[in-house]
Short mmCIF file of C-alpha atoms in Angstrom, two decimals:
data_model
loop_
_atom_site.label_atom_id
_atom_site.label_comp_id
_atom_site.label_asym_id
_atom_site.label_seq_id
_atom_site.Cartn_x
_atom_site.Cartn_y
_atom_site.Cartn_z
CA MET A 1 3.96 -11.14 56.30
CA HIS A 2 6.68 -9.10 57.84
CA TYR A 3 9.40 -7.46 56.00
CA GLN A 4 12.14 -6.52 56.74
CA LEU A 5 13.69 -3.50 54.40
CA TYR A 6 16.94 -3.10 54.79
CA TYR A 7 18.74 0.67 53.98
CA TRP A 8 21.43 3.33 54.87
CA PRO A 9 19.96 4.60 58.53
CA MET A 10 20.65 7.87 57.55
CA ILE A 11 19.08 8.62 54.77
CA GLN A 12 16.21 8.71 52.51
CA GLY A 13 17.79 8.06 48.96
CA ARG A 14 16.71 5.22 47.26
CA GLY A 15 15.03 3.57 50.48
CA GLU A 16 12.79 5.59 50.59
CA TYR A 17 10.78 4.90 47.83
CA VAL A 18 10.36 1.39 49.63
CA ARG A 19 9.46 3.23 52.43
CA LEU A 20 6.48 4.92 50.26
CA ALA A 21 5.35 2.14 49.17
CA LEU A 22 5.00 0.20 52.21
CA GLU A 23 3.85 3.31 54.33
CA ASP A 24 1.12 3.36 52.01
CA ALA A 25 -0.11 -0.23 52.01
CA GLY A 26 -0.19 -0.65 55.38
CA ALA A 27 2.43 -3.53 55.61
CA GLU A 28 4.08 -4.14 58.09
CA TYR A 29 7.34 -3.69 58.62
CA THR A 30 10.82 -3.18 59.83
CA ASP A 31 13.56 -1.11 58.66
CA VAL A 32 16.49 -3.30 59.84
CA ALA A 33 19.28 -0.95 59.81
CA ARG A 34 17.99 1.15 61.90
CA GLY A 35 17.91 -1.20 64.37
CA LYS A 36 21.22 -2.27 66.79
CA GLY A 37 23.17 -4.44 64.96
CA GLY A 38 21.23 -3.29 62.11
CA THR A 39 23.50 -2.57 60.13
CA GLY A 40 25.89 -5.33 60.59
CA ALA A 41 23.26 -7.42 59.40
CA MET A 42 22.62 -5.34 56.00
CA MET A 43 26.16 -5.77 55.39
CA LYS A 44 26.87 -9.68 55.42
CA ILE A 45 24.20 -10.79 53.07
CA MET A 46 25.16 -8.87 51.17
CA ASP A 47 28.37 -10.34 51.66
CA ALA A 48 27.31 -13.69 52.09
CA HIS A 49 28.33 -16.00 48.23
CA LYS A 50 25.68 -17.96 48.21
CA GLY A 51 21.89 -17.13 47.97
CA THR A 52 21.59 -14.13 46.10
CA PRO A 53 23.19 -11.47 47.35
CA PRO A 54 22.05 -7.85 46.50
CA PHE A 55 24.59 -5.39 44.92
CA ALA A 56 23.26 -2.49 47.23
CA PRO A 57 20.89 -1.32 49.18
CA PRO A 58 18.37 -0.69 49.38
CA PHE A 59 17.30 -4.65 49.42
CA LEU A 60 13.74 -6.23 51.31
CA LYS A 61 13.30 -9.70 52.68
CA ALA A 62 9.96 -10.96 52.38
CA GLY A 63 10.13 -15.11 53.54
CA LEU A 64 12.49 -16.48 52.01
CA LEU A 65 12.79 -13.95 49.44
CA VAL A 66 15.74 -11.07 49.47
CA ILE A 67 14.76 -9.19 46.75
CA GLY A 68 17.50 -5.93 45.83
CA GLN A 69 16.88 -2.90 42.99
CA THR A 70 14.47 -0.53 43.87
CA ALA A 71 12.04 -0.49 40.81
CA ASN A 72 12.44 -4.48 41.70
CA ILE A 73 11.29 -4.38 45.29
CA LEU A 74 8.40 -1.97 43.95
CA LEU A 75 7.83 -4.66 41.34
CA TYR A 76 7.28 -7.78 43.73
CA LEU A 77 5.61 -5.13 46.31
CA GLY A 78 3.37 -4.16 43.75
CA ALA A 79 1.76 -7.02 42.60
CA ARG A 80 0.84 -7.69 46.50
CA HIS A 81 -0.61 -5.25 47.74
CA GLY A 82 -2.81 -3.72 45.57
CA LEU A 83 0.63 -1.29 44.66
CA ALA A 84 -0.33 -1.47 40.08
CA PRO A 85 -2.33 -3.48 38.45
CA LYS A 86 -2.30 -6.82 38.31
CA ALA A 87 -3.08 -7.10 33.61
CA GLU A 88 0.62 -7.83 32.18
CA GLY A 89 0.74 -4.68 30.59
CA GLY A 90 -0.55 -2.23 33.12
CA LYS A 91 1.94 -4.43 35.40
CA LEU A 92 4.65 -3.92 33.33
CA TRP A 93 3.69 0.11 32.27
CA VAL A 94 3.69 1.31 35.50
CA HIS A 95 7.56 -1.13 36.03
CA GLU A 96 8.18 0.71 33.21
CA LEU A 97 7.68 4.46 34.00
CA GLN A 98 9.42 3.57 37.99
CA LEU A 99 12.30 2.67 35.40
CA THR A 100 12.67 5.75 34.26
CA ILE A 101 12.14 7.41 37.42
CA ALA A 102 15.42 5.67 38.79
CA ASP A 103 16.84 7.26 35.44
CA LEU A 104 16.44 10.82 36.76
CA VAL A 105 17.69 9.35 40.24
CA LEU A 106 20.88 8.66 38.82
CA GLU A 107 20.93 11.74 37.20
CA ILE A 108 20.09 14.19 39.94
CA HIS A 109 22.23 11.38 41.78
CA ASP A 110 25.15 13.23 39.25
CA THR A 111 24.36 16.27 39.79
CA HIS A 112 26.62 16.47 42.49
CA HIS A 113 28.59 13.99 41.85
CA PRO A 114 29.88 14.16 38.01
CA LEU A 115 32.67 12.93 38.68
CA GLY A 116 31.24 9.42 39.67
CA PRO A 117 30.76 7.54 43.57
CA SER A 118 33.90 7.54 45.23
CA LEU A 119 34.74 10.64 45.33
CA TYR A 120 33.72 14.04 47.27
CA TYR A 121 31.50 17.03 45.97
CA GLU A 122 33.97 19.12 47.62
CA ASP A 123 36.57 17.61 44.64
CA GLN A 124 33.90 18.52 41.82
CA LYS A 125 32.02 21.50 43.00
CA ALA A 126 33.31 22.78 39.42
CA PRO A 127 31.86 20.38 37.30
CA ALA A 128 29.07 19.88 40.11
CA LYS A 129 27.51 23.29 37.82
CA LYS A 130 27.70 22.69 34.82
CA ARG A 131 25.91 19.24 35.07
CA THR A 132 23.92 20.95 37.67
CA GLU A 133 23.06 23.54 34.82
CA GLU A 134 22.28 21.39 32.33
CA PHE A 135 20.28 18.99 34.26
CA TRP A 136 17.54 22.47 34.90
CA LYS A 137 18.31 23.55 31.59
CA SER A 138 17.26 20.09 29.82
CA ARG A 139 17.08 17.16 31.83
CA VAL A 140 13.89 18.00 34.03
CA PRO A 141 11.70 19.64 31.12
CA LYS A 142 12.40 16.64 29.22
CA TYR A 143 11.80 13.60 32.72
CA LEU A 144 8.90 15.83 34.16
CA GLY A 145 7.19 17.01 31.29
CA TYR A 146 7.01 13.13 30.64
CA PHE A 147 5.73 12.04 33.35
CA GLU A 148 2.82 15.45 33.83
CA ASP A 149 1.92 14.71 29.67
CA LEU A 150 1.34 11.32 30.98
CA VAL A 151 -1.08 12.92 33.47
CA ARG A 152 -2.49 15.45 31.35
CA ALA A 153 -3.51 12.50 29.38
CA ASN A 154 -5.08 9.74 30.82
CA GLY A 155 -7.09 12.68 32.93
CA GLY A 156 -6.91 10.68 36.08
CA GLY A 157 -5.29 12.22 38.37
CA PHE A 158 -2.59 9.82 38.90
CA VAL A 159 0.27 9.31 36.25
CA THR A 160 -1.72 5.67 35.16
CA GLY A 161 -5.03 7.62 35.95
CA ARG A 162 -7.75 7.00 38.45
CA ARG A 163 -5.93 4.92 41.14
CA LEU A 164 -2.34 5.26 42.49
CA THR A 165 0.45 2.91 41.61
CA TYR A 166 3.79 2.94 43.35
CA ALA A 167 5.67 5.60 40.70
CA ASP A 168 2.80 7.95 41.90
CA LEU A 169 4.43 8.07 45.46
CA SER A 170 7.55 7.85 43.87
CA LEU A 171 7.01 10.89 41.35
CA PHE A 172 5.50 12.17 45.06
CA GLN A 173 9.22 11.92 46.59
CA ILE A 174 10.39 13.48 43.21
CA VAL A 175 8.75 16.48 43.57
CA GLU A 176 9.33 16.54 47.42
CA GLY A 177 13.29 16.65 46.81
CA LEU A 178 14.09 18.59 44.17
CA ARG A 179 11.99 21.37 45.88
CA TYR A 180 14.88 20.90 48.81
CA ALA A 181 17.71 20.61 47.10
CA PHE A 182 16.93 22.97 44.31
CA PRO A 183 14.16 25.25 46.04
CA LYS A 184 14.23 28.13 43.20
CA ARG A 185 15.10 26.17 40.55
CA MET A 186 12.20 24.45 41.58
CA ALA A 187 9.74 26.84 42.25
CA ALA A 188 9.76 28.63 38.95
CA PHE A 189 10.05 25.18 37.84
CA GLU A 190 6.64 23.78 38.87
CA LYS A 191 3.67 26.06 36.90
CA LYS A 192 4.73 24.43 34.12
CA VAL A 193 4.21 21.17 36.10
CA PRO A 194 1.00 21.73 36.89
CA ARG A 195 -0.50 18.05 37.26
CA LEU A 196 2.05 16.71 38.77
CA ILE A 197 2.27 18.73 41.38
CA ALA A 198 -2.07 18.84 42.56
CA LEU A 199 -0.37 14.87 41.57
CA ARG A 200 2.16 15.30 44.69
CA ASP A 201 -0.21 16.91 46.59
CA ARG A 202 -2.97 14.05 46.52
CA VAL A 203 -0.53 11.78 47.92
CA ALA A 204 0.53 14.30 50.63
CA GLU A 205 -3.15 13.97 51.95
CA ARG A 206 -3.42 10.18 51.97
CA PRO A 207 -4.06 9.00 55.51
CA ASN A 208 -0.95 6.11 55.73
CA ILE A 209 1.43 8.93 54.05
CA LYS A 210 0.81 12.20 56.15
CA THR A 211 0.51 9.99 59.64
CA TYR A 212 4.34 8.86 57.44
CA LEU A 213 5.56 11.79 57.19
CA ALA A 214 4.99 13.16 60.77
CA SER A 215 6.02 10.02 61.70
CA GLU A 216 9.86 9.79 63.40
CA ARG A 217 10.09 7.42 60.44
CA ARG A 218 10.07 10.25 57.90
CA ILE A 219 14.05 11.35 57.56
CA PRO A 220 14.77 14.70 57.15
CA PHE A 221 16.26 15.19 54.42
CA ASN A 222 19.94 15.82 54.63
CA GLU A 223 23.19 16.39 52.64
CA GLU A 224 23.76 12.76 52.40
CA GLY A 225 21.18 11.45 49.53
CA ILE A 226 20.49 11.96 46.81
CA PHE A 227 19.16 14.97 46.69
CA ARG A 228 21.28 17.74 48.26
CA ARG A 229 20.52 21.22 48.64
CA TYR A 230 24.76 23.11 47.89
CA LYS A 231 23.91 27.22 47.31
CA ALA A 232 26.03 26.98 44.89
CA LEU A 233 24.12 24.66 42.79
CA ASP A 234 20.70 26.87 43.54
CA LEU A 235 21.17 29.73 41.27
CA MET B 1 4.47 -13.76 17.89
CA HIS B 2 6.15 -11.26 15.22
CA TYR B 3 8.38 -7.90 17.54
CA GLN B 4 8.86 -5.13 16.21
CA LEU B 5 12.14 -3.81 17.42
CA TYR B 6 12.18 0.33 18.12
CA TYR B 7 15.99 1.73 18.52
CA TRP B 8 18.41 3.89 17.25
CA PRO B 9 19.08 2.55 13.92
CA MET B 10 22.98 4.14 14.02
CA ILE B 11 24.47 1.88 17.12
CA GLN B 12 24.35 -1.28 19.72
CA GLY B 13 23.92 0.97 22.19
CA ARG B 14 20.46 -0.78 24.47
CA GLY B 15 19.04 -1.93 22.23
CA GLU B 16 21.70 -4.19 21.80
CA TYR B 17 21.04 -6.42 25.44
CA VAL B 18 17.64 -6.73 24.15
CA ARG B 19 19.22 -7.45 19.94
CA LEU B 20 20.86 -10.04 22.16
CA ALA B 21 17.78 -11.98 23.22
CA LEU B 22 15.82 -12.23 20.48
CA GLU B 23 18.20 -13.75 19.08
CA ASP B 24 19.87 -16.27 21.35
CA ALA B 25 16.05 -17.03 21.27
CA GLY B 26 15.19 -17.53 17.55
CA ALA B 27 12.31 -14.54 17.65
CA GLU B 28 11.23 -13.68 15.02
CA TYR B 29 11.48 -9.46 15.07
CA THR B 30 11.98 -6.87 13.27
CA ASP B 31 14.68 -4.01 13.71
CA VAL B 32 12.57 -0.76 13.01
CA ALA B 33 14.09 1.95 12.52
CA ARG B 34 16.76 0.64 10.67
CA GLY B 35 14.49 -0.04 7.10
CA LYS B 36 12.99 2.72 5.54
CA GLY B 37 10.83 5.82 7.32
CA GLY B 38 11.47 3.53 10.35
CA THR B 39 13.26 6.62 12.25
CA GLY B 40 10.42 8.13 11.69
CA ALA B 41 7.44 5.81 13.17
CA MET B 42 9.19 5.26 15.82
CA MET B 43 9.12 9.10 16.88
CA LYS B 44 6.34 9.44 15.78
CA ILE B 45 4.87 6.15 18.80
CA MET B 46 7.20 8.25 21.82
CA ASP B 47 5.23 11.34 20.81
CA ALA B 48 1.59 9.83 21.19
CA HIS B 49 -0.38 11.03 23.58
CA LYS B 50 -2.69 7.74 24.21
CA GLY B 51 -1.62 4.64 25.52
CA THR B 52 1.58 4.09 27.40
CA PRO B 53 4.61 5.77 25.09
CA PRO B 54 8.15 5.40 26.41
CA PHE B 55 10.27 7.64 27.26
CA ALA B 56 13.24 6.95 25.16
CA PRO B 57 13.87 4.04 23.02
CA PRO B 58 14.62 0.64 23.16
CA PHE B 59 10.85 -0.66 22.98
CA LEU B 60 9.52 -3.27 21.91
CA LYS B 61 6.16 -3.79 21.00
CA ALA B 62 4.45 -7.23 21.24
CA GLY B 63 0.68 -7.99 19.39
CA LEU B 64 -1.57 -4.43 21.06
CA LEU B 65 1.48 -4.31 23.73
CA VAL B 66 4.33 -1.49 23.66
CA ILE B 67 7.13 -1.70 25.94
CA GLY B 68 9.55 0.23 27.12
CA GLN B 69 12.69 0.54 29.06
CA THR B 70 15.72 -2.48 28.44
CA ALA B 71 15.37 -4.25 31.32
CA ASN B 72 11.36 -4.55 31.44
CA ILE B 73 11.78 -5.51 27.37
CA LEU B 74 13.69 -8.28 29.03
CA LEU B 75 10.87 -8.78 32.11
CA TYR B 76 9.21 -10.15 29.33
CA LEU B 77 11.25 -11.75 27.12
CA GLY B 78 12.68 -13.54 29.51
CA ALA B 79 9.55 -14.83 30.31
CA ARG B 80 8.37 -16.16 26.79
CA HIS B 81 11.19 -17.83 25.24
CA GLY B 82 13.22 -19.67 28.43
CA LEU B 83 15.72 -16.71 29.06
CA ALA B 84 14.79 -16.91 33.07
CA PRO B 85 13.47 -18.98 35.27
CA LYS B 86 9.35 -18.64 35.78
CA ALA B 87 9.30 -19.04 39.48
CA GLU B 88 8.53 -15.77 41.15
CA GLY B 89 12.36 -16.36 43.52
CA GLY B 90 14.04 -16.60 40.57
CA LYS B 91 12.20 -14.24 37.60
CA LEU B 92 13.08 -11.26 40.32
CA TRP B 93 16.43 -12.12 41.01
CA VAL B 94 17.49 -12.33 37.06
CA HIS B 95 15.81 -8.92 36.94
CA GLU B 96 17.70 -8.19 39.38
CA LEU B 97 20.92 -8.10 38.22
CA GLN B 98 19.82 -6.49 34.60
CA LEU B 99 18.98 -3.55 36.90
CA THR B 100 22.44 -3.90 38.16
CA ILE B 101 24.17 -3.95 35.15
CA ALA B 102 21.43 -1.01 33.45
CA ASP B 103 23.73 0.78 36.64
CA LEU B 104 26.56 0.55 36.09
CA VAL B 105 25.49 0.48 31.63
CA LEU B 106 24.70 4.43 32.96
CA GLU B 107 28.42 4.88 34.42
CA ILE B 108 29.67 3.43 31.47
CA HIS B 109 27.80 6.23 29.16
CA ASP B 110 29.17 8.36 32.15
CA THR B 111 32.64 8.24 31.60
CA HIS B 112 32.56 9.91 28.73
CA HIS B 113 28.98 12.71 29.38
CA PRO B 114 29.53 13.08 33.27
CA LEU B 115 28.15 17.11 32.74
CA GLY B 116 25.53 15.31 30.24
CA PRO B 117 24.20 13.76 28.42
CA SER B 118 23.95 17.01 25.78
CA LEU B 119 26.53 18.21 25.28
CA TYR B 120 28.80 16.99 23.31
CA TYR B 121 32.44 14.81 25.05
CA GLU B 122 34.07 17.65 23.33
CA ASP B 123 33.48 19.58 25.72
CA GLN B 124 33.75 17.61 28.59
CA LYS B 125 36.85 16.26 27.97
CA ALA B 126 38.79 16.77 31.14
CA PRO B 127 35.78 15.79 33.54
CA ALA B 128 35.69 12.93 31.70
CA LYS B 129 39.31 11.75 32.03
CA LYS B 130 38.78 12.33 35.96
CA ARG B 131 35.90 10.23 36.09
CA THR B 132 36.99 7.14 33.64
CA GLU B 133 39.89 7.40 35.84
CA GLU B 134 37.40 6.79 38.99
CA PHE B 135 35.50 4.63 37.01
CA TRP B 136 39.06 2.06 36.73
CA LYS B 137 40.12 2.79 39.77
CA SER B 138 36.20 2.43 41.93
CA ARG B 139 33.18 1.03 39.75
CA VAL B 140 35.15 -1.52 37.46
CA PRO B 141 36.38 -3.97 40.16
CA LYS B 142 33.24 -3.74 41.87
CA TYR B 143 30.46 -4.22 39.14
CA LEU B 144 32.74 -6.92 37.19
CA GLY B 145 33.92 -7.69 40.55
CA TYR B 146 30.81 -8.50 42.55
CA PHE B 147 29.89 -10.74 39.48
CA GLU B 148 32.77 -12.60 39.07
CA ASP B 149 32.01 -14.31 42.41
CA LEU B 150 28.51 -14.82 41.99
CA VAL B 151 29.80 -17.63 39.09
CA ARG B 152 31.82 -18.32 41.03
CA ALA B 153 29.71 -19.08 43.88
CA ASN B 154 26.98 -20.78 41.56
CA GLY B 155 29.99 -22.65 39.72
CA GLY B 156 27.27 -23.51 37.24
CA GLY B 157 29.39 -21.27 33.93
CA PHE B 158 26.46 -18.71 33.73
CA VAL B 159 25.89 -15.94 36.50
CA THR B 160 22.72 -17.14 38.11
CA GLY B 161 23.54 -21.33 37.91
CA ARG B 162 23.78 -24.35 35.33
CA ARG B 163 20.97 -22.04 32.88
CA LEU B 164 21.23 -19.62 30.51
CA THR B 165 19.34 -15.67 31.47
CA TYR B 166 19.65 -12.56 29.27
CA ALA B 167 21.24 -11.20 32.73
CA ASP B 168 24.18 -13.70 31.30
CA LEU B 169 23.33 -12.26 27.35
CA SER B 170 24.09 -9.18 29.02
CA LEU B 171 27.60 -9.31 30.62
CA PHE B 172 28.64 -10.84 26.66
CA GLN B 173 28.09 -7.34 25.79
CA ILE B 174 29.21 -5.10 28.54
CA VAL B 175 32.69 -7.41 28.49
CA GLU B 176 32.45 -6.80 24.73
CA GLY B 177 32.12 -3.05 24.75
CA LEU B 178 34.88 -2.68 27.89
CA ARG B 179 36.71 -4.03 24.99
CA TYR B 180 36.23 -2.30 22.86
CA ALA B 181 36.24 1.35 24.24
CA PHE B 182 38.36 0.47 27.02
CA PRO B 183 40.85 -2.05 24.91
CA LYS B 184 44.70 -1.28 26.59
CA ARG B 185 42.54 -0.88 30.49
CA MET B 186 40.40 -4.32 30.14
CA ALA B 187 43.43 -5.74 28.12
CA ALA B 188 45.49 -5.84 31.90
CA PHE B 189 41.53 -6.17 33.93
CA GLU B 190 40.79 -9.59 32.26
CA LYS B 191 42.51 -11.43 34.58
CA LYS B 192 40.84 -10.78 38.03
CA VAL B 193 37.36 -11.50 36.08
CA PRO B 194 38.17 -15.46 34.93
CA ARG B 195 34.91 -16.93 35.39
CA LEU B 196 33.40 -13.84 33.86
CA ILE B 197 35.50 -13.83 30.43
CA ALA B 198 34.99 -17.59 30.33
CA LEU B 199 31.07 -16.39 30.96
CA ARG B 200 30.93 -13.99 28.11
CA ASP B 201 33.24 -17.14 25.15
CA ARG B 202 30.79 -19.29 26.11
CA VAL B 203 28.04 -17.36 25.22
CA ALA B 204 29.55 -16.03 22.36
CA GLU B 205 30.04 -20.21 20.92
CA ARG B 206 25.79 -20.08 21.33
CA PRO B 207 25.18 -20.76 17.48
CA ASN B 208 22.54 -17.82 17.29
CA ILE B 209 24.43 -15.77 18.99
CA LYS B 210 27.54 -16.51 16.45
CA THR B 211 25.68 -16.37 13.48
CA TYR B 212 24.42 -12.61 14.64
CA LEU B 213 28.10 -11.56 15.95
CA ALA B 214 28.37 -12.07 12.00
CA SER B 215 25.62 -11.07 10.08
CA GLU B 216 24.83 -7.25 9.40
CA ARG B 217 22.15 -7.11 11.87
CA ARG B 218 25.26 -6.75 14.60
CA ILE B 219 26.22 -2.48 14.80
CA PRO B 220 29.34 -2.58 14.85
CA PHE B 221 30.84 -0.31 18.01
CA ASN B 222 31.30 3.39 17.51
CA GLU B 223 31.69 6.61 18.99
CA GLU B 224 27.60 7.90 19.27
CA GLY B 225 27.24 4.53 21.14
CA ILE B 226 27.70 3.85 25.42
CA PHE B 227 30.90 2.06 24.40
CA ARG B 228 33.26 5.05 22.87
CA ARG B 229 37.14 4.69 22.25
CA TYR B 230 38.57 7.19 22.58
CA LYS B 231 42.42 7.34 23.59
CA ALA B 232 42.30 10.21 25.93
CA LEU B 233 40.55 7.64 27.87
CA ASP B 234 42.52 4.79 27.43
CA LEU B 235 44.98 5.51 29.15
#
């Protein structure tokens, strides 16, 4: 099946977790909004008053299905491309991990947008500083410590054991993003999560991921996405 | 199957979406942490270094499975108790809606905790006021308008059509919670989402839900949960 991915064309954002899965799987897909007229086509699907209009990008067209919500898309792709176990228990476990990653992503977004997604960062610099402080003091250790413990407990190199799942691809993106947005803080923190860093390296070495990261399909990090580098927040 | 639900015993919180599904389905379950020694048992499962330790409550024990993340638990229950379609497309669609509701729940929590979950409300009153303003100005209309449009478009009385799903039970809880936390703002807003309010009424009239709401199993709203009534935020 040839998929159509719909996501904002200028950022990695939440679409990147889907892109990484599609790329690692070697799936055929079109990143629609990066092509001519694609953003308009995307808005049209969201504004549709029939079918299953998604609340927001990313969403994936897979044949007749229109699937929204990042973790939901990965649930669908995981079953089809060997990126998650087939048995119910394992499938639910990987999805649970992905939903915890989604919560973390929202908290990362809140570091620069504590007063909400509708205002500019420039209008919330002081609260952003406080929220970021709190984020690194208690939330990063809690989240990344949780994943570090899982990798250690199962001893397999990936978060659920010996086999890579889409949750590992997303954890790769979390490490990359934190390195981009908070280079100083992350450099100081990494020694606390050595297994997660090793997992990140293992993902980066996968042939399809390596090719993808070196391609133009990988949009560079920037200050419109989830992970933003603001000097004032990386002290 | 007799389920064990694990969640903080003094609040509705995220556990409530699971409770509503279990109650509507007439499923047998124990709300473990509300019994003697239950909170300790809950912490023990989360601290376990083997199996599938959840990041946070709620989680559900179903036979040998331990399932965490609210939407993931509902995905599991929906398939077993007629609270979601069996076909893949319908199943993914209901789950997608639930994940959008989960995003909304996080934004609701952020209205009183914009600087993060680790600080007290009392330490973030001014940013909470700003975030709440923004929330009611742009986010509530966007989220509730989306669900209102869906109910109207499919004409069936529930969010996906004629049959109730767990997403409808969660939307009931959203309306109840917003009424509790922001009585003035919500009273003024409700006329914009009449179908969603009618959906709420339809859920409230279901025999199992009616019995549940009148029972001691329904924990009253309070200022420790997701929906908190702070006068300063309801102007």
